[in-house]
């Protein structure tokens, strides 16, 4: 309700020549690269740029699971819009859903499960998602 | 039974500097790149190199679904062994499972669902997996 | 004269998390990926999208030489603007220069030498750069 | 003289499906990725694995210049051998040459200029190449 048509959890990218394989379609690991980019964009739009989190606060969000289903191939020069939504948030773990659209048609859909981690020592350690982040996500997703 | 310790469905790779991200661990889309490489290696070991299938016979194997779970991070210079097994084969679709090992310990596991496709025209078209391929897979996997 | 401040031969990209290496700076082969993207963008801005040239007309522009000098590292979330200029055009070969800017400061500079090629048969063959392309480039670069 | 036929400064890789573009040949930035890999391999063969240098000693070797010339395209499944040689070593800077061979024929050749850097603080700082590294290189290259 009341969300504008341009939302922080929309990320747009273009299919580059080098993203495509000899079959002329996107080489599929690039979809996961774009999911990763869209997750970073999500937190930036939330007011918590991951470049700051990662480089200054030594916080990381390593992946424990990622899945994607591919419905239609993407081609060189296609414009892709990714809608990203955090659909579940536990104490230290969250799941972010990513739907890929081309010309308004869903072409792929997947998710990532990520862990909030302190990377300041050599062994990264899962930590509780801080309240300011948690509140910002809840507000964006209307989870509360 | 009777399988040698070095199997066609084992693929080995090394984690390169450029495969790792600012957190010092493998950037996760690379796991899918390695699953892709291991699938190509699987068919090559079967006697059906995908370079021949793709470039000469215009056969492709686009992905309809891929998932991976990550148990332990991989680091620069780690040696990774991937065990790849076709666990399901339908008329035009197969599922290939990939388990990642480092020093004998499973660090990640995933699968790809792929469709056998004729790529000779502009619109790729799913076709029946040919009998010689099917037989070679059945023989390797002892599915029959 | 009379060129607007936003020019077709300016390409902008953002440094993603996955573009950076364990040293926290851009993994250098990505600069060449961006040079490639900027060249494709250049032809698209010229009215000759390479997606059309490559996929429909079977024209390619393989590289025969590429060089880049790196003055300052780029970091995660940096915005990079690439100014691309065709500085030499022979019968079948052209040189495109790429300068990388961050916050108005040049951080890297390089070039690609590319050959206009007919890719319709298995062996690609260098061909003369067509007049409409040549004229569009001359007009953009004020080479004439 | 007296060097064996298998040398530490030879690095071998295979062209993967995902390394190739819609033109069916290697997407050219990958050559720089392979130059980077071959440089890392060079130091590992020298007895100074860069994974140790980078992760433990906080030493990096950022690039200040890289150039490559491409003579023949590489195709999916090609085996590539890279001969890497340090051809110049100054106080803090060295140049490493990389020649790419396929079936004994040179297909590409380039070089990287790299700076020995202390990455332990936020601003990396060029430092003198240590004597043990310098001696190992001189011995390998018969520069002395």
Coordinates of N, CA, C and O in Angstrom, one line a residue, chain A residues 2-144:
Chain A
X2 N 0.6 2.1 -0.9 CA 1.3 3.4 -0.9 C 2.7 3.3 -1.4 O 3.4 4.3 -1.4
X3 N 3.1 2.2 -1.9 CA 4.4 2.1 -2.5 C 4.4 2.7 -3.9 O 3.5 2.5 -4.6
X4 N 5.5 3.4 -4.2 CA 5.6 4.0 -5.5 C 5.9 3.0 -6.5 O 6.2 1.8 -6.2
X5 N 5.7 3.4 -7.8 CA 5.9 2.4 -8.8 C 7.4 2.1 -9.0 O 7.8 1.0 -9.5
X6 N 8.3 3.0 -8.6 CA 9.7 2.7 -8.6 C 10.1 2.3 -7.2 O 10.1 3.1 -6.3
X7 N 10.5 1.1 -7.0 CA 10.8 0.6 -5.7 C 12.3 0.3 -5.5 O 12.9 -0.1 -6.4
X8 N 12.7 0.4 -4.3 CA 14.1 0.2 -4.0 C 14.5 -1.3 -4.3 O 15.6 -1.6 -4.5
X9 N 13.5 -2.1 -4.2 CA 13.8 -3.5 -4.5 C 13.6 -3.9 -5.9 O 13.4 -5.1 -6.2
X10 N 13.7 -3.0 -6.8 CA 13.8 -3.3 -8.2 C 15.2 -3.0 -8.7 O 15.7 -1.9 -8.5
X11 N 15.8 -3.9 -9.4 CA 17.1 -3.7 -10.0 C 17.1 -4.0 -11.4 O 16.4 -4.9 -11.9
X12 N 17.7 -3.1 -12.2 CA 17.7 -3.3 -13.7 C 19.1 -3.6 -14.2 O 20.0 -2.9 -13.8
X13 N 19.2 -4.5 -15.1 CA 20.5 -4.7 -15.8 C 20.2 -5.0 -17.3 O 19.1 -5.2 -17.7
X14 N 21.3 -5.0 -18.0 CA 21.2 -5.2 -19.5 C 22.1 -6.4 -19.8 O 23.1 -6.6 -19.2
X15 N 21.6 -7.3 -20.7 CA 22.4 -8.4 -21.0 C 23.5 -8.0 -22.0 O 23.3 -7.5 -23.1
X16 N 24.8 -8.2 -21.6 CA 25.9 -7.8 -22.4 C 26.3 -9.0 -23.3 O 26.0 -10.1 -23.0
X17 N 27.0 -8.6 -24.4 CA 27.6 -9.6 -25.3 C 28.3 -10.7 -24.5 O 28.1 -11.9 -24.8
X18 N 29.2 -10.3 -23.6 CA 30.0 -11.3 -22.9 C 29.3 -12.1 -21.9 O 29.8 -13.0 -21.3
X19 N 28.0 -11.8 -21.6 CA 27.2 -12.6 -20.7 C 26.6 -13.8 -21.4 O 26.0 -14.6 -20.8
X20 N 26.7 -13.8 -22.7 CA 26.1 -14.9 -23.5 C 27.1 -15.9 -24.0 O 28.3 -15.6 -24.2
X21 N 26.6 -17.1 -24.2 CA 27.4 -18.2 -24.6 C 27.3 -18.6 -26.1 O 26.6 -17.9 -26.8
X22 N 28.0 -19.6 -26.5 CA 28.0 -19.9 -27.9 C 26.6 -20.3 -28.4 O 26.3 -20.2 -29.6
X23 N 25.6 -20.6 -27.5 CA 24.3 -20.9 -27.9 C 23.5 -19.5 -28.2 O 22.4 -19.6 -28.6
X24 N 24.1 -18.4 -27.9 CA 23.5 -17.1 -28.1 C 22.6 -16.6 -27.0 O 22.0 -15.6 -27.1
X25 N 22.6 -17.4 -25.9 CA 21.7 -17.0 -24.8 C 22.6 -16.8 -23.5 O 23.8 -17.2 -23.5
X26 N 22.0 -16.2 -22.5 CA 22.8 -15.9 -21.3 C 23.4 -17.2 -20.7 O 22.6 -18.2 -20.5
X27 N 24.6 -17.1 -20.4 CA 25.3 -18.2 -19.7 C 24.7 -18.2 -18.3 O 24.9 -17.2 -17.5
X28 N 24.1 -19.4 -17.9 CA 23.2 -19.3 -16.7 C 23.8 -18.9 -15.4 O 23.1 -18.2 -14.6
X29 N 25.1 -19.1 -15.1 CA 25.6 -18.6 -13.8 C 25.5 -17.1 -13.6 O 25.5 -16.5 -12.5
X30 N 25.3 -16.3 -14.7 CA 25.1 -14.9 -14.7 C 23.8 -14.5 -13.9 O 23.8 -13.4 -13.3
X31 N 22.8 -15.4 -14.0 CA 21.6 -15.1 -13.2 C 21.9 -15.0 -11.7 O 21.3 -14.1 -11.0
X32 N 22.8 -15.8 -11.2 CA 23.2 -15.8 -9.8 C 24.0 -14.5 -9.5 O 23.8 -13.9 -8.5
X33 N 24.8 -14.1 -10.5 CA 25.6 -12.9 -10.4 C 24.6 -11.7 -10.2 O 24.8 -10.8 -9.4
X34 N 23.5 -11.7 -11.0 CA 22.5 -10.7 -11.0 C 21.7 -10.7 -9.7 O 21.3 -9.7 -9.2
X35 N 21.4 -11.9 -9.2 CA 20.7 -12.0 -7.9 C 21.6 -11.4 -6.8 O 21.1 -10.6 -6.0
X36 N 22.9 -11.7 -6.9 CA 23.8 -11.1 -5.9 C 23.8 -9.5 -6.0 O 23.7 -8.8 -5.0
X37 N 23.9 -9.0 -7.3 CA 23.8 -7.6 -7.4 C 22.5 -7.0 -6.9 O 22.5 -5.9 -6.3
X38 N 21.4 -7.7 -7.1 CA 20.1 -7.2 -6.7 C 20.0 -7.1 -5.2 O 19.4 -6.2 -4.6
X39 N 20.6 -8.1 -4.6 CA 20.6 -8.2 -3.1 C 21.4 -7.0 -2.5 O 21.0 -6.3 -1.6
X40 N 22.6 -6.7 -3.1 CA 23.4 -5.6 -2.7 C 22.6 -4.3 -2.9 O 22.6 -3.4 -2.1
X41 N 21.9 -4.2 -4.1 CA 21.1 -3.0 -4.4 C 20.0 -2.8 -3.4 O 19.7 -1.7 -3.0
X42 N 19.4 -3.9 -3.0 CA 18.3 -3.9 -2.0 C 18.8 -3.2 -0.7 O 18.1 -2.3 -0.2
X43 N 19.9 -3.6 -0.2 CA 20.4 -3.0 1.1 C 20.8 -1.6 0.9 O 20.6 -0.8 1.8
X44 N 21.4 -1.3 -0.3 CA 21.7 0.1 -0.5 C 20.5 1.0 -0.6 O 20.4 2.1 0.0
X45 N 19.4 0.5 -1.2 CA 18.1 1.2 -1.3 C 17.5 1.4 0.1 O 16.8 2.3 0.4
X46 N 17.8 0.4 1.0 CA 17.3 0.4 2.4 C 18.1 1.5 3.2 O 17.7 1.8 4.3
X47 N 19.2 2.0 2.7 CA 19.9 3.0 3.4 C 21.2 2.4 4.1 O 21.8 3.0 4.9
X48 N 21.4 1.1 3.7 CA 22.6 0.4 4.3 C 23.4 -0.2 3.2 O 23.4 -1.4 3.0
X49 N 24.2 0.6 2.5 CA 25.0 0.1 1.4 C 25.9 -1.0 1.8 O 26.6 -0.8 2.9
X50 N 25.9 -2.1 1.1 CA 26.8 -3.2 1.5 C 28.2 -2.9 1.3 O 29.1 -3.5 2.0
X51 N 28.6 -1.9 0.5 CA 30.0 -1.5 0.4 C 30.4 -1.0 1.7 O 31.6 -1.2 2.2
X52 N 29.6 -0.3 2.4 CA 29.9 0.2 3.8 C 29.9 -1.0 4.7 O 30.9 -1.1 5.5
X53 N 28.9 -1.8 4.7 CA 28.8 -2.9 5.6 C 30.0 -3.8 5.5 O 30.6 -4.2 6.4
X54 N 30.4 -4.1 4.2 CA 31.4 -5.1 3.9 C 32.8 -4.5 4.2 O 33.6 -5.1 5.0
X55 N 33.1 -3.3 3.7 CA 34.4 -2.7 3.8 C 34.7 -2.1 5.1 O 35.8 -2.1 5.6
X56 N 33.7 -1.4 5.7 CA 33.9 -0.7 7.0 C 33.5 -1.5 8.2 O 34.3 -1.5 9.2
X57 N 32.3 -2.1 8.2 CA 31.9 -2.8 9.4 C 32.2 -4.3 9.4 O 31.9 -5.0 10.3
X58 N 32.9 -4.7 8.3 CA 33.3 -6.1 8.2 C 32.1 -7.1 8.4 O 32.2 -8.1 9.1
X59 N 31.0 -6.7 7.8 CA 29.8 -7.6 7.9 C 29.7 -8.2 6.5 O 29.8 -7.5 5.4
X60 N 29.4 -9.5 6.4 CA 29.2 -10.1 5.1 C 27.9 -10.9 5.2 O 27.3 -11.0 6.2
X61 N 27.4 -11.3 4.0 CA 26.2 -12.1 3.9 C 26.4 -13.3 3.1 O 25.7 -13.4 2.0
X62 N 27.2 -14.2 3.5 CA 27.5 -15.4 2.6 C 26.2 -16.2 2.4 O 25.3 -16.2 3.2
X63 N 26.2 -16.9 1.3 CA 25.1 -17.6 0.8 C 25.1 -19.1 1.4 O 26.2 -19.7 1.4
X64 N 24.0 -19.6 1.9 CA 24.0 -21.0 2.2 C 23.2 -21.8 1.2 O 23.3 -23.0 1.2
X65 N 22.3 -21.1 0.5 CA 21.6 -21.9 -0.5 C 21.1 -20.9 -1.6 O 20.7 -19.8 -1.3
X66 N 21.1 -21.3 -2.8 CA 20.5 -20.5 -3.9 C 20.0 -21.4 -5.0 O 20.5 -22.4 -5.3
X67 N 18.8 -21.0 -5.5 CA 18.1 -21.8 -6.5 C 17.5 -20.8 -7.5 O 17.1 -19.7 -7.1
X68 N 17.5 -21.2 -8.7 CA 16.8 -20.4 -9.7 C 16.1 -21.3 -10.8 O 16.7 -22.4 -11.1
X69 N 15.0 -20.9 -11.2 CA 14.3 -21.6 -12.3 C 14.2 -20.7 -13.5 O 13.9 -19.5 -13.4
X70 N 14.5 -21.3 -14.7 CA 14.6 -20.5 -15.9 C 13.5 -20.8 -16.9 O 13.4 -22.0 -17.3
X71 N 12.7 -19.8 -17.1 CA 11.5 -20.1 -18.0 C 11.7 -19.8 -19.4 O 11.3 -20.5 -20.3
X72 N 12.4 -18.6 -19.7 CA 12.6 -18.2 -21.1 C 14.1 -17.7 -21.2 O 14.5 -17.1 -20.2
X73 N 14.8 -18.0 -22.2 CA 16.2 -17.6 -22.4 C 16.2 -16.0 -22.5 O 15.3 -15.4 -23.0
X74 N 17.3 -15.5 -22.0 CA 17.6 -14.0 -22.2 C 18.6 -13.9 -23.3 O 19.6 -14.7 -23.4
X75 N 18.5 -12.8 -24.1 CA 19.4 -12.6 -25.2 C 20.2 -11.3 -25.1 O 19.8 -10.4 -24.3
X76 N 21.2 -11.2 -25.8 CA 22.1 -10.1 -25.9 C 21.2 -8.8 -26.1 O 20.4 -8.8 -27.0
X77 N 21.5 -7.8 -25.3 CA 20.8 -6.5 -25.3 C 19.4 -6.5 -24.6 O 18.8 -5.4 -24.6
X78 N 19.0 -7.6 -24.1 CA 17.7 -7.6 -23.4 C 17.9 -6.8 -22.1 O 18.9 -6.8 -21.5
X79 N 16.8 -6.1 -21.8 CA 16.7 -5.4 -20.5 C 16.0 -6.2 -19.5 O 14.9 -6.7 -19.8
X80 N 16.6 -6.5 -18.4 CA 16.0 -7.3 -17.3 C 15.7 -6.5 -16.1 O 16.6 -5.8 -15.6
X81 N 14.6 -6.7 -15.5 CA 14.2 -6.1 -14.3 C 14.0 -7.2 -13.2 O 13.4 -8.2 -13.5
X82 N 14.7 -7.0 -12.1 CA 14.6 -8.0 -11.0 C 13.9 -7.4 -9.8 O 14.3 -6.4 -9.3
X83 N 12.8 -8.1 -9.4 CA 12.1 -7.7 -8.2 C 12.6 -8.6 -7.1 O 12.5 -9.8 -7.1
X84 N 13.1 -7.9 -6.1 CA 13.7 -8.7 -4.9 C 13.0 -8.4 -3.7 O 12.7 -7.2 -3.4
X85 N 12.6 -9.4 -3.0 CA 11.8 -9.3 -1.8 C 12.3 -10.2 -0.7 O 12.6 -11.4 -0.9
X86 N 12.5 -9.7 0.5 CA 12.9 -10.6 1.6 C 11.7 -11.3 2.1 O 10.7 -10.6 2.6
X87 N 11.6 -12.6 2.0 CA 10.4 -13.3 2.3 C 10.4 -14.0 3.6 O 9.4 -14.4 4.1
X88 N 11.6 -14.1 4.2 CA 11.7 -14.7 5.5 C 12.9 -14.1 6.2 O 14.0 -14.0 5.6
X89 N 12.8 -13.8 7.5 CA 13.9 -13.3 8.3 C 13.9 -13.9 9.6 O 13.0 -13.8 10.4
X90 N 14.9 -14.7 9.9 CA 15.1 -15.3 11.2 C 16.1 -14.5 12.0 O 16.4 -13.4 11.6
X91 N 16.6 -15.1 13.0 CA 17.6 -14.4 13.9 C 18.8 -13.9 13.1 O 19.2 -12.8 13.1
X92 N 19.5 -14.9 12.4 CA 20.7 -14.6 11.7 C 20.7 -14.9 10.2 O 21.6 -14.7 9.5
X93 N 19.5 -15.4 9.8 CA 19.4 -15.9 8.4 C 18.2 -15.2 7.8 O 17.2 -15.0 8.4
X94 N 18.4 -14.9 6.5 CA 17.2 -14.4 5.7 C 17.1 -15.0 4.3 O 18.2 -15.4 3.8
X95 N 15.9 -15.0 3.8 CA 15.7 -15.5 2.4 C 15.2 -14.3 1.6 O 14.3 -13.7 1.9
X96 N 15.9 -14.1 0.5 CA 15.5 -13.1 -0.5 C 15.1 -13.7 -1.8 O 15.9 -14.5 -2.4
X97 N 13.9 -13.3 -2.2 CA 13.4 -13.9 -3.5 C 13.7 -12.9 -4.6 O 13.7 -11.7 -4.4
X98 N 14.0 -13.5 -5.8 CA 14.3 -12.6 -7.0 C 13.5 -13.1 -8.2 O 13.6 -14.3 -8.6
X99 N 12.7 -12.2 -8.7 CA 11.9 -12.6 -9.9 C 12.5 -11.7 -11.1 O 12.6 -10.5 -10.9
X100 N 12.8 -12.4 -12.2 CA 13.3 -11.7 -13.4 C 12.3 -11.4 -14.4 O 11.6 -12.4 -14.8
X101 N 12.2 -10.2 -14.9 CA 11.2 -9.8 -15.9 C 11.8 -9.2 -17.1 O 12.8 -8.5 -17.0
X102 N 11.3 -9.6 -18.2 CA 11.7 -9.0 -19.5 C 10.4 -8.6 -20.2 O 9.5 -9.4 -20.4
X103 N 10.3 -7.3 -20.5 CA 9.0 -6.8 -21.2 C 7.8 -7.2 -20.4 O 6.8 -7.6 -20.9
X104 N 7.9 -7.1 -19.0 CA 6.8 -7.4 -18.2 C 6.5 -8.9 -18.0 O 5.6 -9.3 -17.2
X105 N 7.2 -9.8 -18.7 CA 7.0 -11.2 -18.6 C 8.0 -11.8 -17.7 O 9.2 -11.6 -17.9
X106 N 7.6 -12.7 -16.8 CA 8.6 -13.3 -15.9 C 9.4 -14.4 -16.7 O 8.8 -15.3 -17.3
X107 N 10.7 -14.2 -16.6 CA 11.5 -15.2 -17.4 C 12.3 -16.1 -16.5 O 12.8 -17.1 -17.0
X108 N 12.5 -15.7 -15.2 CA 13.2 -16.6 -14.3 C 12.8 -16.2 -12.9 O 12.4 -15.0 -12.6
X109 N 13.0 -17.1 -11.9 CA 12.7 -16.8 -10.5 C 13.5 -17.6 -9.6 O 13.7 -18.8 -9.9
X110 N 14.1 -17.0 -8.6 CA 14.9 -17.8 -7.7 C 15.0 -17.1 -6.3 O 14.2 -16.2 -6.0
X111 N 15.8 -17.7 -5.5 CA 16.0 -17.1 -4.2 C 17.4 -17.4 -3.7 O 18.1 -18.3 -4.2
X112 N 17.8 -16.6 -2.7 CA 19.1 -16.8 -2.0 C 18.8 -16.9 -0.5 O 18.0 -16.1 0.0
X113 N 19.4 -17.8 0.2 CA 19.4 -17.8 1.7 C 20.7 -17.3 2.1 O 21.8 -17.9 1.7
X114 N 20.8 -16.3 2.9 CA 22.0 -15.7 3.4 C 22.1 -15.6 4.9 O 21.1 -15.4 5.6
X115 N 23.3 -15.6 5.4 CA 23.6 -15.5 6.8 C 24.3 -14.2 7.1 O 25.2 -13.8 6.4
X116 N 23.8 -13.5 8.1 CA 24.5 -12.3 8.6 C 25.7 -12.7 9.3 O 25.6 -13.4 10.3
X117 N 26.9 -12.2 8.9 CA 28.1 -12.7 9.5 C 29.1 -11.6 9.8 O 29.2 -10.6 9.1
X118 N 29.7 -11.8 10.9 CA 30.9 -10.9 11.3 C 32.1 -11.5 10.6 O 32.5 -12.7 10.9
X119 N 32.7 -10.7 9.7 CA 33.9 -11.2 9.0 C 35.2 -10.6 9.6 O 36.2 -10.7 8.9
X120 N 35.1 -10.0 10.7 CA 36.3 -9.3 11.2 C 37.5 -10.2 11.6 O 38.6 -9.8 11.5
X121 N 37.2 -11.4 12.0 CA 38.3 -12.3 12.3 C 38.4 -13.3 11.2 O 37.6 -13.3 10.2
X122 N 39.4 -14.2 11.2 CA 39.6 -15.1 10.1 C 38.5 -16.0 9.9 O 38.1 -16.3 8.7
X123 N 37.9 -16.5 11.0 CA 36.7 -17.3 10.8 C 35.4 -16.5 11.0 O 35.1 -16.0 12.0
X124 N 34.7 -16.5 9.9 CA 33.5 -15.7 9.9 C 32.5 -16.3 10.9 O 32.5 -17.5 11.0
X125 N 31.7 -15.5 11.5 CA 30.8 -16.0 12.6 C 29.4 -15.4 12.4 O 29.2 -14.2 12.2
X126 N 28.4 -16.3 12.3 CA 27.0 -15.8 12.2 C 26.6 -15.0 13.4 O 26.9 -15.3 14.5
X127 N 26.0 -13.8 13.1 CA 25.5 -13.0 14.2 C 24.1 -12.5 14.0 O 23.6 -12.7 12.8
X128 N 23.5 -12.0 15.0 CA 22.1 -11.6 14.9 C 22.0 -10.4 13.9 O 22.8 -9.5 14.0
X129 N 21.0 -10.4 13.1 CA 20.7 -9.3 12.2 C 20.4 -8.1 13.1 O 19.4 -8.2 13.9
X130 N 21.1 -7.0 13.0 CA 20.9 -5.8 13.9 C 19.5 -5.2 13.7 O 18.8 -5.3 12.7
X131 N 19.0 -4.6 14.8 CA 17.6 -4.1 14.8 C 17.4 -3.0 13.8 O 16.3 -3.0 13.2
X132 N 18.3 -2.2 13.5 CA 18.1 -1.1 12.5 C 17.9 -1.7 11.1 O 17.0 -1.3 10.4
X133 N 18.6 -2.7 10.8 CA 18.5 -3.4 9.5 C 17.1 -4.1 9.5 O 16.3 -4.0 8.6
X134 N 16.9 -4.8 10.6 CA 15.6 -5.6 10.7 C 14.4 -4.7 10.6 O 13.5 -5.0 9.8
X135 N 14.5 -3.6 11.2 CA 13.3 -2.6 11.2 C 13.1 -2.1 9.8 O 12.0 -2.0 9.3
X136 N 14.3 -1.8 9.1 CA 14.2 -1.2 7.8 C 13.6 -2.2 6.8 O 12.8 -1.9 5.9
X137 N 14.0 -3.5 7.0 CA 13.5 -4.6 6.1 C 12.0 -4.7 6.4 O 11.2 -4.8 5.5
X138 N 11.6 -4.8 7.6 CA 10.2 -5.0 8.0 C 9.4 -3.9 7.4 O 8.3 -4.1 6.9
X139 N 9.9 -2.7 7.5 CA 9.1 -1.5 7.0 C 9.0 -1.7 5.4 O 7.9 -1.4 4.9
X140 N 10.0 -2.0 4.8 CA 10.0 -2.1 3.3 C 9.0 -3.2 2.9 O 8.3 -3.1 1.9
X141 N 9.1 -4.4 3.6 CA 8.4 -5.5 3.1 C 7.0 -5.6 3.8 O 6.2 -6.5 3.5
X142 N 6.7 -4.6 4.6 CA 5.4 -4.6 5.4 C 5.2 -6.0 6.0 O 4.2 -6.5 6.0
X143 N 6.3 -6.5 6.6 CA 6.3 -7.7 7.3 C 5.6 -7.6 8.7 O 5.2 -8.5 9.3
X144 N 5.6 -6.3 9.1 CA 4.9 -6.0 10.4 C 3.7 -5.1 10.2 O 3.6 -4.4 9.3

